[in-house]
Short mmCIF file of C-alpha atoms and ligand atoms in Angstrom, two decimals:
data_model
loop_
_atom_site.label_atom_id
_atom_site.label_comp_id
_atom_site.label_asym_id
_atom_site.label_seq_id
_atom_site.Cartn_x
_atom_site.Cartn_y
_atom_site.Cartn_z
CA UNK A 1 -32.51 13.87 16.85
CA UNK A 2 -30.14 11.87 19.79
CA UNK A 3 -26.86 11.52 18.82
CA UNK A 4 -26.18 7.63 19.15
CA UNK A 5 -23.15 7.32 20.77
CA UNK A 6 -21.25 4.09 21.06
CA UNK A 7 -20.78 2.38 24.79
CA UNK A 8 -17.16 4.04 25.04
CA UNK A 9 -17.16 7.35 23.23
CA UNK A 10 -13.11 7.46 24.07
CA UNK A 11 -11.13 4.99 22.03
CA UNK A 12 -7.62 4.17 21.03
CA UNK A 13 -8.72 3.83 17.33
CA UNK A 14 -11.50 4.11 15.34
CA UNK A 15 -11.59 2.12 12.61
CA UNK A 16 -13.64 2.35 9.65
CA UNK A 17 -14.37 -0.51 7.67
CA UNK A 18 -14.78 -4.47 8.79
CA UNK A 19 -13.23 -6.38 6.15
CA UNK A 20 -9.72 -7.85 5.23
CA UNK A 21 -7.51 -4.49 6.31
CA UNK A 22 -9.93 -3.38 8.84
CA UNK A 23 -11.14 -5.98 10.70
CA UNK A 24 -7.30 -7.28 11.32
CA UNK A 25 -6.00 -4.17 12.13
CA UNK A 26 -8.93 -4.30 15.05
CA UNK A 27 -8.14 -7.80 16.15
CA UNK A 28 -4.31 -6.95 16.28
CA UNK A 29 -5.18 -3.64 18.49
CA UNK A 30 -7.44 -4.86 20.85
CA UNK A 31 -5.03 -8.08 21.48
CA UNK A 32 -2.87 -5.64 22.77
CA UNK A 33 -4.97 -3.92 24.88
CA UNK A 34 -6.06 -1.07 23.23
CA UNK A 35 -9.59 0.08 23.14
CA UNK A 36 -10.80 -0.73 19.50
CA UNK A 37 -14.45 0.19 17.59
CA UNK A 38 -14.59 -1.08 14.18
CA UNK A 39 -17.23 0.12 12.15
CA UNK A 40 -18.70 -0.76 8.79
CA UNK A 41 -21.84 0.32 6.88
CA UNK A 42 -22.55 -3.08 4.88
CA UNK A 43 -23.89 -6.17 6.80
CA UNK A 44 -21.42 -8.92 8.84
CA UNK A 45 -20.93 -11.84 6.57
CA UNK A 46 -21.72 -10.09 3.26
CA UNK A 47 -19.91 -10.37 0.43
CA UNK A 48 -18.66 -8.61 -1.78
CA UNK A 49 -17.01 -7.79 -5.74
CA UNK A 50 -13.50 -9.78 -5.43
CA UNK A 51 -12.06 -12.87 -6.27
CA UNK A 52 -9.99 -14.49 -3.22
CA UNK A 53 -6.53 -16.08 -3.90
CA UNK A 54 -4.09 -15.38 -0.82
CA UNK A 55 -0.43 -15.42 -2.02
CA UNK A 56 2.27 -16.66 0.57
CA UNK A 57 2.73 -13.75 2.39
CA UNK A 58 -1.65 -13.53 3.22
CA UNK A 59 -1.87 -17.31 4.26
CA UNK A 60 1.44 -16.59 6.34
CA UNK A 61 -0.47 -13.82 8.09
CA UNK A 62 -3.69 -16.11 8.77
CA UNK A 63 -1.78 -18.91 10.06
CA UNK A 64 0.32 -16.51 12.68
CA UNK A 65 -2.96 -15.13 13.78
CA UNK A 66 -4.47 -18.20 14.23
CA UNK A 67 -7.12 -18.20 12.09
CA UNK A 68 -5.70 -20.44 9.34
CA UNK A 69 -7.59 -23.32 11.05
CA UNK A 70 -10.53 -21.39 10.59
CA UNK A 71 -10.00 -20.92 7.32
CA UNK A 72 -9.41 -25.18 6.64
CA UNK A 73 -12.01 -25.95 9.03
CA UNK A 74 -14.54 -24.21 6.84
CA UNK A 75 -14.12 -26.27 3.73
CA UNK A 76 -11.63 -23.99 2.23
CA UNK A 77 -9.72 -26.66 0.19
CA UNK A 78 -5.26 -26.31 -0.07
CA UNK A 79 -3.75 -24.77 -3.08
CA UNK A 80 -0.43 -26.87 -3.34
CA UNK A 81 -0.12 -26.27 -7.50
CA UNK A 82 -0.04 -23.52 -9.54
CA UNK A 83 -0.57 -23.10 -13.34
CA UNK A 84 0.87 -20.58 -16.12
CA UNK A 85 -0.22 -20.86 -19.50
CA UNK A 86 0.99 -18.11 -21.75
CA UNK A 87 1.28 -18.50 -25.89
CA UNK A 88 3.16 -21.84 -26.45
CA UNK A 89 3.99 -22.74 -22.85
CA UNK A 90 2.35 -24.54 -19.80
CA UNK A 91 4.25 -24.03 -16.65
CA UNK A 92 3.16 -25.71 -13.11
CA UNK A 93 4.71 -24.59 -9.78
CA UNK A 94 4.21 -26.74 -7.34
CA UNK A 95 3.62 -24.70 -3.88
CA UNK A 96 6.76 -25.89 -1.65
CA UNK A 97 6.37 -25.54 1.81
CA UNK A 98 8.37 -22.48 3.25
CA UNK A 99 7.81 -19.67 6.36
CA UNK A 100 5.43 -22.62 7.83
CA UNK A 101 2.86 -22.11 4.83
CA UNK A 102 2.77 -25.51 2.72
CA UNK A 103 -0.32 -24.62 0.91
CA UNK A 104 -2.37 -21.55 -0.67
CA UNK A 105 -6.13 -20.54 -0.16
CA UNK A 106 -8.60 -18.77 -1.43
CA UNK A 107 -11.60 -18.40 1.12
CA UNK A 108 -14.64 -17.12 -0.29
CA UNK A 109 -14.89 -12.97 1.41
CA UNK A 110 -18.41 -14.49 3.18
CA UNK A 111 -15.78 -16.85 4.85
CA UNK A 112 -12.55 -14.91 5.55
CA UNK A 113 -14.12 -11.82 6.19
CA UNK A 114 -16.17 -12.93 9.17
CA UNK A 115 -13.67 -15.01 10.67
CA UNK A 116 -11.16 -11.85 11.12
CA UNK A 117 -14.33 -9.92 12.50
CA UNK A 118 -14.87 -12.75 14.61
CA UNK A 119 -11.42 -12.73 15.62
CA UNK A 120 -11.21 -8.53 16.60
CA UNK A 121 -14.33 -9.15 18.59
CA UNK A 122 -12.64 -11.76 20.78
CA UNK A 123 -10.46 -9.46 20.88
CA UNK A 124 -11.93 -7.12 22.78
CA UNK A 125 -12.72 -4.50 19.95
CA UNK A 126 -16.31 -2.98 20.03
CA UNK A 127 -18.04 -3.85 16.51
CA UNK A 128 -20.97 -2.17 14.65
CA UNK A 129 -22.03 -2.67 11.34
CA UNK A 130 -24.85 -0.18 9.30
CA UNK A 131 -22.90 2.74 10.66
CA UNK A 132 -22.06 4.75 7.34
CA UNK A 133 -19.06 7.37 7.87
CA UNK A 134 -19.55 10.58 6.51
CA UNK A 135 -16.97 13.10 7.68
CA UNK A 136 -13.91 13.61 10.08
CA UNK A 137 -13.94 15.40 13.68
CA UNK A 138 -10.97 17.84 14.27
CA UNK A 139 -9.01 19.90 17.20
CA UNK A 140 -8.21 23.02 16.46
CA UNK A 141 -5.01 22.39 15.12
CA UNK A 142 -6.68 20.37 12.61
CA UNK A 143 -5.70 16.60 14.15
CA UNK A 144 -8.63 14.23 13.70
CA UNK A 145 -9.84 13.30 17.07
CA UNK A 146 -13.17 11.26 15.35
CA UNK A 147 -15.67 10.16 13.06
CA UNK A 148 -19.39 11.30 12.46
CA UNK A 149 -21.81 9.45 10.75
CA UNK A 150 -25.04 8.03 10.17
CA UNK A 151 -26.82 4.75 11.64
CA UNK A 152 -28.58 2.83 8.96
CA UNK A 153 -31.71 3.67 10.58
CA UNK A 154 -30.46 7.02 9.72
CA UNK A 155 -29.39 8.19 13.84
CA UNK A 156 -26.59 10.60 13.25
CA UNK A 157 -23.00 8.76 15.00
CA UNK A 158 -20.22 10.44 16.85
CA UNK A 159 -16.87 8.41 18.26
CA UNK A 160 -13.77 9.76 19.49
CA UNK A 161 -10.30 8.48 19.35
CA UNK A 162 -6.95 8.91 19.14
CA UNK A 163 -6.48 7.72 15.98
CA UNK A 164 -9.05 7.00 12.99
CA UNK A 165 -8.18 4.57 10.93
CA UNK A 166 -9.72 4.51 7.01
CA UNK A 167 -10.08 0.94 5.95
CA UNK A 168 -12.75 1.77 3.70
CA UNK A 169 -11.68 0.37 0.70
CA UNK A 170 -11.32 1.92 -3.01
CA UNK A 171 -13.12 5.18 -2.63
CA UNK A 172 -12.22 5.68 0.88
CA UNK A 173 -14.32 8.49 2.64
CA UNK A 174 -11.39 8.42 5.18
CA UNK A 175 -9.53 9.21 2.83
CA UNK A 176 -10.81 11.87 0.98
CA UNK A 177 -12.13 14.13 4.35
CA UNK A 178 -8.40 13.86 5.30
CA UNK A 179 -7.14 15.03 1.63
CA UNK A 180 -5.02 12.39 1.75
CA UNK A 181 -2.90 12.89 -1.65
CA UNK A 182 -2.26 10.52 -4.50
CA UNK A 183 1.87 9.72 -4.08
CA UNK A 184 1.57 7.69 -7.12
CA UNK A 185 -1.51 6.48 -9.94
CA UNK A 186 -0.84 4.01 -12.15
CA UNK A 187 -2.71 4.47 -15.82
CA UNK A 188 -3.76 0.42 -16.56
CA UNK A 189 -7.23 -0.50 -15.78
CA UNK A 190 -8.16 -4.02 -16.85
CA UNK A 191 -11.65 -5.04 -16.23
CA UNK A 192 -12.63 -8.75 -14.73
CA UNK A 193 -16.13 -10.67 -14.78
CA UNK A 194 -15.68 -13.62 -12.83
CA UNK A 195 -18.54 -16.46 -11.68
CA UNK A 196 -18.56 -19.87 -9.54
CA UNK A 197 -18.34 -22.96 -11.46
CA UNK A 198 -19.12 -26.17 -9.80
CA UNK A 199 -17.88 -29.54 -10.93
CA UNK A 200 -14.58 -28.18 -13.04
CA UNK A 201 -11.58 -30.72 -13.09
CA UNK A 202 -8.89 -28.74 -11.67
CA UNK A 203 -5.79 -29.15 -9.56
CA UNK A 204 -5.02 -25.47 -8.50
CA UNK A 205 -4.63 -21.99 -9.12
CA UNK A 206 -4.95 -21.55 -12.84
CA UNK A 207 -3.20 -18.29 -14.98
CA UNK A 208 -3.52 -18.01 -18.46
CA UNK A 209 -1.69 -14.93 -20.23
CA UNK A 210 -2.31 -13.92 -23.79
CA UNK A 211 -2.56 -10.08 -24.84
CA UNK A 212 -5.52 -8.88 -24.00
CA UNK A 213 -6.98 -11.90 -23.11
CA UNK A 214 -6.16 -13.62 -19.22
CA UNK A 215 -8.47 -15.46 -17.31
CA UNK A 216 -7.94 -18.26 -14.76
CA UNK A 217 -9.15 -20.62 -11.93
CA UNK A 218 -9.34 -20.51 -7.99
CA UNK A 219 -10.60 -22.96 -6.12
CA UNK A 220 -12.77 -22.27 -3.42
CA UNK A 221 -15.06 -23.53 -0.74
CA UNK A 222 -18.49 -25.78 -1.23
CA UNK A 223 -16.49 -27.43 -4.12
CA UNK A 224 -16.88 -24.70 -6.30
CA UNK A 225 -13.77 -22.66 -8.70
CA UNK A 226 -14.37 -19.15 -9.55
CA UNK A 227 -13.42 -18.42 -13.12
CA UNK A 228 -12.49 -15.37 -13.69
CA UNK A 229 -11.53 -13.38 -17.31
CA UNK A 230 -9.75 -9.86 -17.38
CA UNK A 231 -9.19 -7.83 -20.07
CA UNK A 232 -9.52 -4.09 -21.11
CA UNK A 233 -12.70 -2.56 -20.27
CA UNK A 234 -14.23 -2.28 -23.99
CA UNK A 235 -13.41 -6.13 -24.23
CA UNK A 236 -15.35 -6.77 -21.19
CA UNK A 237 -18.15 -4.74 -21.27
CA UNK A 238 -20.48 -5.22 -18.91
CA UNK A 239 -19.24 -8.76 -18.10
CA UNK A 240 -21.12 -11.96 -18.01
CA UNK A 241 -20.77 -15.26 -19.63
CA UNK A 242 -20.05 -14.13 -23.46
CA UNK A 243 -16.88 -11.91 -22.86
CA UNK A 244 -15.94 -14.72 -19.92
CA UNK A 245 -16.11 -18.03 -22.92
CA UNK A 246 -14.75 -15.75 -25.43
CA UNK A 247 -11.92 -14.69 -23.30
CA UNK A 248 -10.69 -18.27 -21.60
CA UNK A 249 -11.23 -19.85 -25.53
CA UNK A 250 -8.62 -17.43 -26.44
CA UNK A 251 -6.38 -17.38 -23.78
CA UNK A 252 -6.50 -21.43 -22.89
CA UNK A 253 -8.63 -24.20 -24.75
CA UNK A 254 -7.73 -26.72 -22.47
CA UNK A 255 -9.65 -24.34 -19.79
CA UNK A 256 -12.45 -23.81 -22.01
CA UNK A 257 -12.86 -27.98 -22.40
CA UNK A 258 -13.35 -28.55 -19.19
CA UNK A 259 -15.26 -25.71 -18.61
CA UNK A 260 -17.79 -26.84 -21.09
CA UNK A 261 -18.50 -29.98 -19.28
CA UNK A 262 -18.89 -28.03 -15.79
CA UNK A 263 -22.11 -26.14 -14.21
CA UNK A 264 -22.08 -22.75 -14.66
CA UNK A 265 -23.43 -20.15 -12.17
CA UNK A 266 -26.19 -18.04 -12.55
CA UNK A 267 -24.95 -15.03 -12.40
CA UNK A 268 -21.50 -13.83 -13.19
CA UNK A 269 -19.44 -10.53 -11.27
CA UNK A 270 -18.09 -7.66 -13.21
CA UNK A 271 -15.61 -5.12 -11.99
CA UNK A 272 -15.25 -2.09 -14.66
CA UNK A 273 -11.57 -1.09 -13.60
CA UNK A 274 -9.71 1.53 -12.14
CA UNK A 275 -6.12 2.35 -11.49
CA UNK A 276 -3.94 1.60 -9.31
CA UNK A 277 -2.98 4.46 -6.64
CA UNK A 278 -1.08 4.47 -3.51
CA UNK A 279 -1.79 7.58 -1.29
CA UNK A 280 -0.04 9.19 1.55
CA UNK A 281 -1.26 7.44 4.52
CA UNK A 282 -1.17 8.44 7.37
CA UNK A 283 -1.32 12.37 9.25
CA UNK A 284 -2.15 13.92 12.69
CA UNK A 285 -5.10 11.51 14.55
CA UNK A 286 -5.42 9.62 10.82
CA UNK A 287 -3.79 6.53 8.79
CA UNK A 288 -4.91 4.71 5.83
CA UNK A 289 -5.29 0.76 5.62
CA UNK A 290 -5.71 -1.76 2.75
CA UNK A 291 -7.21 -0.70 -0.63
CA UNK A 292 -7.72 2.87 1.34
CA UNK A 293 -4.20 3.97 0.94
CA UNK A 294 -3.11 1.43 -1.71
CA UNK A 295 -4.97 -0.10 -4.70
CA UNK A 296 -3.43 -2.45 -7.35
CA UNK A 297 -5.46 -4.02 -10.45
CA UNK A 298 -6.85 -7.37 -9.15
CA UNK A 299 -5.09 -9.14 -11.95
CA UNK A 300 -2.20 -9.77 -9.81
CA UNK A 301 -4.55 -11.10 -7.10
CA UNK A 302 -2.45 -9.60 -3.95
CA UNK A 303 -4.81 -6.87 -2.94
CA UNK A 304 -5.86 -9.24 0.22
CA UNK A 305 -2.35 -10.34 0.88
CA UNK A 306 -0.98 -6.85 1.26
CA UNK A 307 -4.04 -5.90 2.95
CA UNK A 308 -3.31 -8.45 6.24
CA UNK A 309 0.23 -7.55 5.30
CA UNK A 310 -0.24 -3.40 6.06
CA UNK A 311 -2.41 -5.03 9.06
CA UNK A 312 0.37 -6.13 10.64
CA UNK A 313 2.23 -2.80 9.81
CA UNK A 314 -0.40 -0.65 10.93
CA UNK A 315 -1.11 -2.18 13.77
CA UNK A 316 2.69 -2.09 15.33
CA UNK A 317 3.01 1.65 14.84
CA UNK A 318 -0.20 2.46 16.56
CA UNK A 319 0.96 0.11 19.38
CA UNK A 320 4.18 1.91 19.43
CA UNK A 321 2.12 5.46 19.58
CA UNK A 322 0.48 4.03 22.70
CA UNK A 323 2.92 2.54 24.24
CA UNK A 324 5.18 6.66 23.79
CA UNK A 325 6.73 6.46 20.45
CA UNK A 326 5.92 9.38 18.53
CA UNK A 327 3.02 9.41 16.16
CA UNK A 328 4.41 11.12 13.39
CA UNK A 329 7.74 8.53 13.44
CA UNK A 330 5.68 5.24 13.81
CA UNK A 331 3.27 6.39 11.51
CA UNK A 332 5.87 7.61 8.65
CA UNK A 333 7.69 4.25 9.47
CA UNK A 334 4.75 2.80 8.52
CA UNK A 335 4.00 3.82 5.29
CA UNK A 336 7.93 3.94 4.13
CA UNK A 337 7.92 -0.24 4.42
CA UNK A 338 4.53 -0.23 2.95
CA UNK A 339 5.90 1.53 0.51
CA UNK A 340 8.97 -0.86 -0.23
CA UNK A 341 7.67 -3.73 0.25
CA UNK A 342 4.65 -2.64 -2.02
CA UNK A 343 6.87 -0.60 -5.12
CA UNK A 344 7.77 -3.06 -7.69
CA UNK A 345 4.50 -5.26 -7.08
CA UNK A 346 2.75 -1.37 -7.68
CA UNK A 347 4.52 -1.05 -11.20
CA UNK A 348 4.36 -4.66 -12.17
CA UNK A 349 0.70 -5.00 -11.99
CA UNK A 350 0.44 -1.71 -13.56
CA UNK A 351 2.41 -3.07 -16.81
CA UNK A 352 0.26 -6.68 -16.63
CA UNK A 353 -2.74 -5.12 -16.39
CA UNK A 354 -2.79 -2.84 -19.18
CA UNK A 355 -1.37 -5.50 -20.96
CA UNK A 356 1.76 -3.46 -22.19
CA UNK A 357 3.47 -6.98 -23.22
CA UNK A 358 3.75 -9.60 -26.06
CA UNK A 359 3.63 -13.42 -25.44
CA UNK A 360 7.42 -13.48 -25.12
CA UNK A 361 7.63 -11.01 -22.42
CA UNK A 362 4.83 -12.31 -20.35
CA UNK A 363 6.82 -14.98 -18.18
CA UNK A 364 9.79 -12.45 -17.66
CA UNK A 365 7.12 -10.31 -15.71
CA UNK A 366 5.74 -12.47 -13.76
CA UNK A 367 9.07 -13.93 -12.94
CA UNK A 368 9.77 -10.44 -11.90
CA UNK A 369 6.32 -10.72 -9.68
CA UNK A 370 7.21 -13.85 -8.04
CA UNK A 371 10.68 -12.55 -6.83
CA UNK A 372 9.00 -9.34 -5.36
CA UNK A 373 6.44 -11.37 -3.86
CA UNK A 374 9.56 -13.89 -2.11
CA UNK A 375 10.84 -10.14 -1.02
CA UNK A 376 7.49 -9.61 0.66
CA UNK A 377 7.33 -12.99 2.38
CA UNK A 378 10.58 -12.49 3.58
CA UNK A 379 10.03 -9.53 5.65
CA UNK A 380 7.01 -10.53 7.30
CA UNK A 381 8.41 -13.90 7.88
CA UNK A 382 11.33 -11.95 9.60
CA UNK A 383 9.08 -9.57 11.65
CA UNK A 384 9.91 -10.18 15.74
CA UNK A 385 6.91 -11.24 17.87
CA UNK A 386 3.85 -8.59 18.17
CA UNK A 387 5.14 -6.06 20.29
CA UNK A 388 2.72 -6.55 23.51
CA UNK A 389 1.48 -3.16 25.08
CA UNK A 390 3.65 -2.55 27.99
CA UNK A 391 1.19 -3.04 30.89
CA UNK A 392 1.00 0.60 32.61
CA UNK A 393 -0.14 1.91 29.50
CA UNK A 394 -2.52 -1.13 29.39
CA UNK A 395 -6.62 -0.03 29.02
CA UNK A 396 -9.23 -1.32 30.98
CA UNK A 397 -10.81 -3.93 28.42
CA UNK A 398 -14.02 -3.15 27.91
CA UNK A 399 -17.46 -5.41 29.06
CA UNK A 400 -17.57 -8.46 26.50
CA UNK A 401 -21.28 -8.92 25.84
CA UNK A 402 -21.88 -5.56 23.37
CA UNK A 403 -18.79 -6.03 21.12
CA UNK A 404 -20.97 -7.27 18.08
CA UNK A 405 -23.69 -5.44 17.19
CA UNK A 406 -26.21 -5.69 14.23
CA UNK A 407 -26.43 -7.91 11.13
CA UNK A 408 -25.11 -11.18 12.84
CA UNK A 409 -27.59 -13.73 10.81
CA UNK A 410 -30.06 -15.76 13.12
CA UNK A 411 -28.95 -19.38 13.44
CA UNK A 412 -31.14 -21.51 10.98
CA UNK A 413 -33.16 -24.51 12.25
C1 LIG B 1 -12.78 -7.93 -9.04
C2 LIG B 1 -11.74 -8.00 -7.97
C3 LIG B 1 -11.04 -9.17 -7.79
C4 LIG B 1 -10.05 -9.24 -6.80
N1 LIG B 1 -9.37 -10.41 -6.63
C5 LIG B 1 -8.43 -10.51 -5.68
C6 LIG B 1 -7.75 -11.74 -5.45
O1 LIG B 1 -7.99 -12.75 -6.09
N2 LIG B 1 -6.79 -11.76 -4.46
C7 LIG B 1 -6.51 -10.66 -3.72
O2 LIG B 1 -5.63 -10.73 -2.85
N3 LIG B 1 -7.14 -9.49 -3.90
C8 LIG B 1 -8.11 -9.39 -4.86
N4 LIG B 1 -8.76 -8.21 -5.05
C9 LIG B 1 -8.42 -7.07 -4.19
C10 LIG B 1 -9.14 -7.18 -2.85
O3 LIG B 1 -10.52 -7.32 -3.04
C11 LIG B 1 -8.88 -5.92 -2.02
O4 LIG B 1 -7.51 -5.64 -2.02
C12 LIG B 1 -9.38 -6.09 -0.60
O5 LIG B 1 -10.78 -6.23 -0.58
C13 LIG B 1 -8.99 -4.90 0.25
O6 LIG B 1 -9.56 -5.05 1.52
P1 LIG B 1 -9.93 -3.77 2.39
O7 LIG B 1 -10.30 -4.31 3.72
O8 LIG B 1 -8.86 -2.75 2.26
O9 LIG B 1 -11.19 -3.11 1.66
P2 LIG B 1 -12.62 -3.69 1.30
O10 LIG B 1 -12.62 -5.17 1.22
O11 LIG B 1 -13.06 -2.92 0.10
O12 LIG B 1 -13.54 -3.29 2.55
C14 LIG B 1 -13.87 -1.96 2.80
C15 LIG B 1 -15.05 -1.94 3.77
O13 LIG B 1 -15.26 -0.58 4.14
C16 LIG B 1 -16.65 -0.35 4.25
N5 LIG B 1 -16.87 1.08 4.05
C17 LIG B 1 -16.58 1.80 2.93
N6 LIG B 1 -16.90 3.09 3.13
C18 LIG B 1 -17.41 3.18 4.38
C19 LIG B 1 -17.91 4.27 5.15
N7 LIG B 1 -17.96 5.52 4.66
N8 LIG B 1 -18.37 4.02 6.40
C20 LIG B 1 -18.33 2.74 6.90
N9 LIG B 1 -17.86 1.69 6.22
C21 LIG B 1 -17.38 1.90 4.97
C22 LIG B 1 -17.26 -1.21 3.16
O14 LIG B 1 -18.62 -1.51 3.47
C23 LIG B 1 -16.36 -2.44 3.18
O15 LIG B 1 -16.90 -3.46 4.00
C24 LIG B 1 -9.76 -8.11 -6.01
C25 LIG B 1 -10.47 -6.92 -6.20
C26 LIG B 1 -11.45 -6.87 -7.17
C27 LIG B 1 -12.22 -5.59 -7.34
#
């Protein structure tokens, strides 16, 4: 059977996987020149199992990529409140406008995840989706040099590169054919069913704390709030609406009220849980990306934010690679901010969502949360300009008219 190879079988960077830490890392390295294929095995525009609130730091990365118009201009409507609701307390924060962000978002994945493909393909990154990788190439002295897969029409696939890139998510393949190791696991694992409601009288982002028992609101786009409820996995089961009233009746009535009076969807989401990890991330001709290299229980709903976060990360020590650095520096610079920036907010989430507190010491940690996230916002607020490649190390850019291939849904009408 033909190998299919793609147009350019030499890139910078391969990278595997076309959502939040993917796809950005691909926009960021083909703005600079480099010669980019991003690869996926789902379908462009899918969706998938996560809710979608952006803290500070994620909207801060849209809207210095550009793409935060995007974002608005597709219905996604501005957080500017937040509300806590633990035992005996109801605490709004009103969103203030700092670091040029005055409002929060939460674009549904079928909206944020396209636009960032959209965005690496104007890039000038090469784009395929239904390629499924399955293993690693090496040199001799054991560098990764590429990727071999399949085609969803089952065609074996071979690319080359300098570096591969795993932003394949939880149970990266990436990953695991590099024997990446586990620095650190956490040992919470809170489960979450979540749905979209339309119709439901609400004014923001929506937390509700009680032992065992959280839930809360983000609104989204076509009108519509996903509800979410989280909670160990033998209180959630298998999900759906029971555990979901239960849940929100318990942790805030006022929440279940209006809920009552809203639509409910048809269908609810349930993710079962798993810890947290963060794993070395990077090695000769590899790095990891996103929930790849580090995974935190959604209840602290940053996964996304540090995702474009480690984007931006990523994506400067590769540059520096091309543009001489060494790769084992850049790379090991890499993962040690990661790693800071990404520490506390790791052993916070771990304690929240295993629900290791009582109702008094609740707000404490997630007072603790918001100062780590105004740490995090900092530093990428402080980050100089994108390094631009310098121009004798510059690639040819590659013919525009093949970058997307596959799975692009026919226009309607
Ligand atoms: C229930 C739930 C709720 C969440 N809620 C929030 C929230 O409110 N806010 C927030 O910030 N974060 C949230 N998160 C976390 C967030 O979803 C992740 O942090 C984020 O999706 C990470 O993005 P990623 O690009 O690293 O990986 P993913 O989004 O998982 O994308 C990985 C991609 O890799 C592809 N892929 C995998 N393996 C291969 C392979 N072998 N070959 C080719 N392609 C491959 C997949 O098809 C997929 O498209 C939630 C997570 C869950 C589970």
């Amino acid at each position: 059977m033909p190998v299919h190879r793609p147009a350019d079988p030499r890139y910078d960077a391969v990278i595997v996987g076309a959502r939040a830490a993917g796809a950005a890392t691909a926009h960021l390295l083909a703005r600079s020149g480099l010669r980019v294929l991003l690869v996926d095995r789902g379908r462009y525009g899918a969706d998938t199992l996560s809710t979608h609130a952006l803290m500070r730091g994620g909207v801060l990365q849209l809207s210095r990529w550009g793409m935060l118009e995007k974002i608005i201009a597709a219905g996604t409507p501005p957080v500017h409140r937040a509300t806590f609701r633990y035992a005996d307390a109801v605490v709004p924060v009103t969103v203030k406008p700092s670091y040029g962000v005055d409002a929060l978002y939460a674009p549904r994945r079928t909206v944020l995840d396209p636009i960032l493909v959209d965005a690496a393909v104007a890039s000038g990154a090469d784009v395929r989706f239904g390629i499924a990788v399955a293993d690693l190439d090496r040199d001799r002295r054991g560098a990764v040099t590429g990727v071999t897969g399949r085609t969803r029409d089952g065609r074996p696939f071979r690319a080359r590169a300098r570096i591969v890139v795993g932003a394949d998510g939880i149970r990266s393949t990436v990953a695991e054919r590099a024997d990446a190791p586990f620095e650190r696991v956490g040992i919470s694992a809170a489960a979450v069913t979540y749905g979209y409601w339309s119709g439901l009288q609400t004014d923001g982002y929506e937390w509700n704390f009680r032992p065992d028992a959280a839930s809360g609101v983000i609104p989204t786009n076509n009108g519509q709030a996903c509800v979410f409820a989280s909670a160990s996995p033998q209180r959630i089961g298998r999900g759906g609406l029971a555990p979901l009233t239960q849940i929100i009746a318990e942790s805030s009535a006022d929440l279940a009220g209006r809920l009552a009076t809203a639509v409910p969807p048809r269908a609810l989401r349930t993710f079962t849980g798993q810890p947290g990890h963060m794993r070395r991330s990077w090695g000769p001709g590899w790095a990891l990306v996103g929930d790849a290299g580090y995974f935190k229980d959604p209840l602290t709903a940053h996964g996304l934010t540090d995702a474009l976060r480690d984007a931006e990360l990523l994506a400067r020590g590769i540059i520096a690679v091309a543009d001489g650095a060494d790769e084992r520096d850049a790379l090991a610079r890499y993962q040690m901010t990661r790693d800071a920036l990404s520490s506390e907010l790791f052993d916070l989430t771990d304690v929240i969502a295993g629900h290791r507190w009582t109702d008094a010491e609740i707000p404490s940690l997630l007072l603790q949360l918001n100062a780590a996230m105004t740490g995090e916002v900092q530093a990428l607020a402080t980050l100089p300009p994108h390094p631009p490649l310098s121009d004798q190390r510059r690639p040819a850019r590659q013919s525009p008219d093949t970058r997307l291939v596959e799975a692009r849904p026919a226009p309607s009408g």
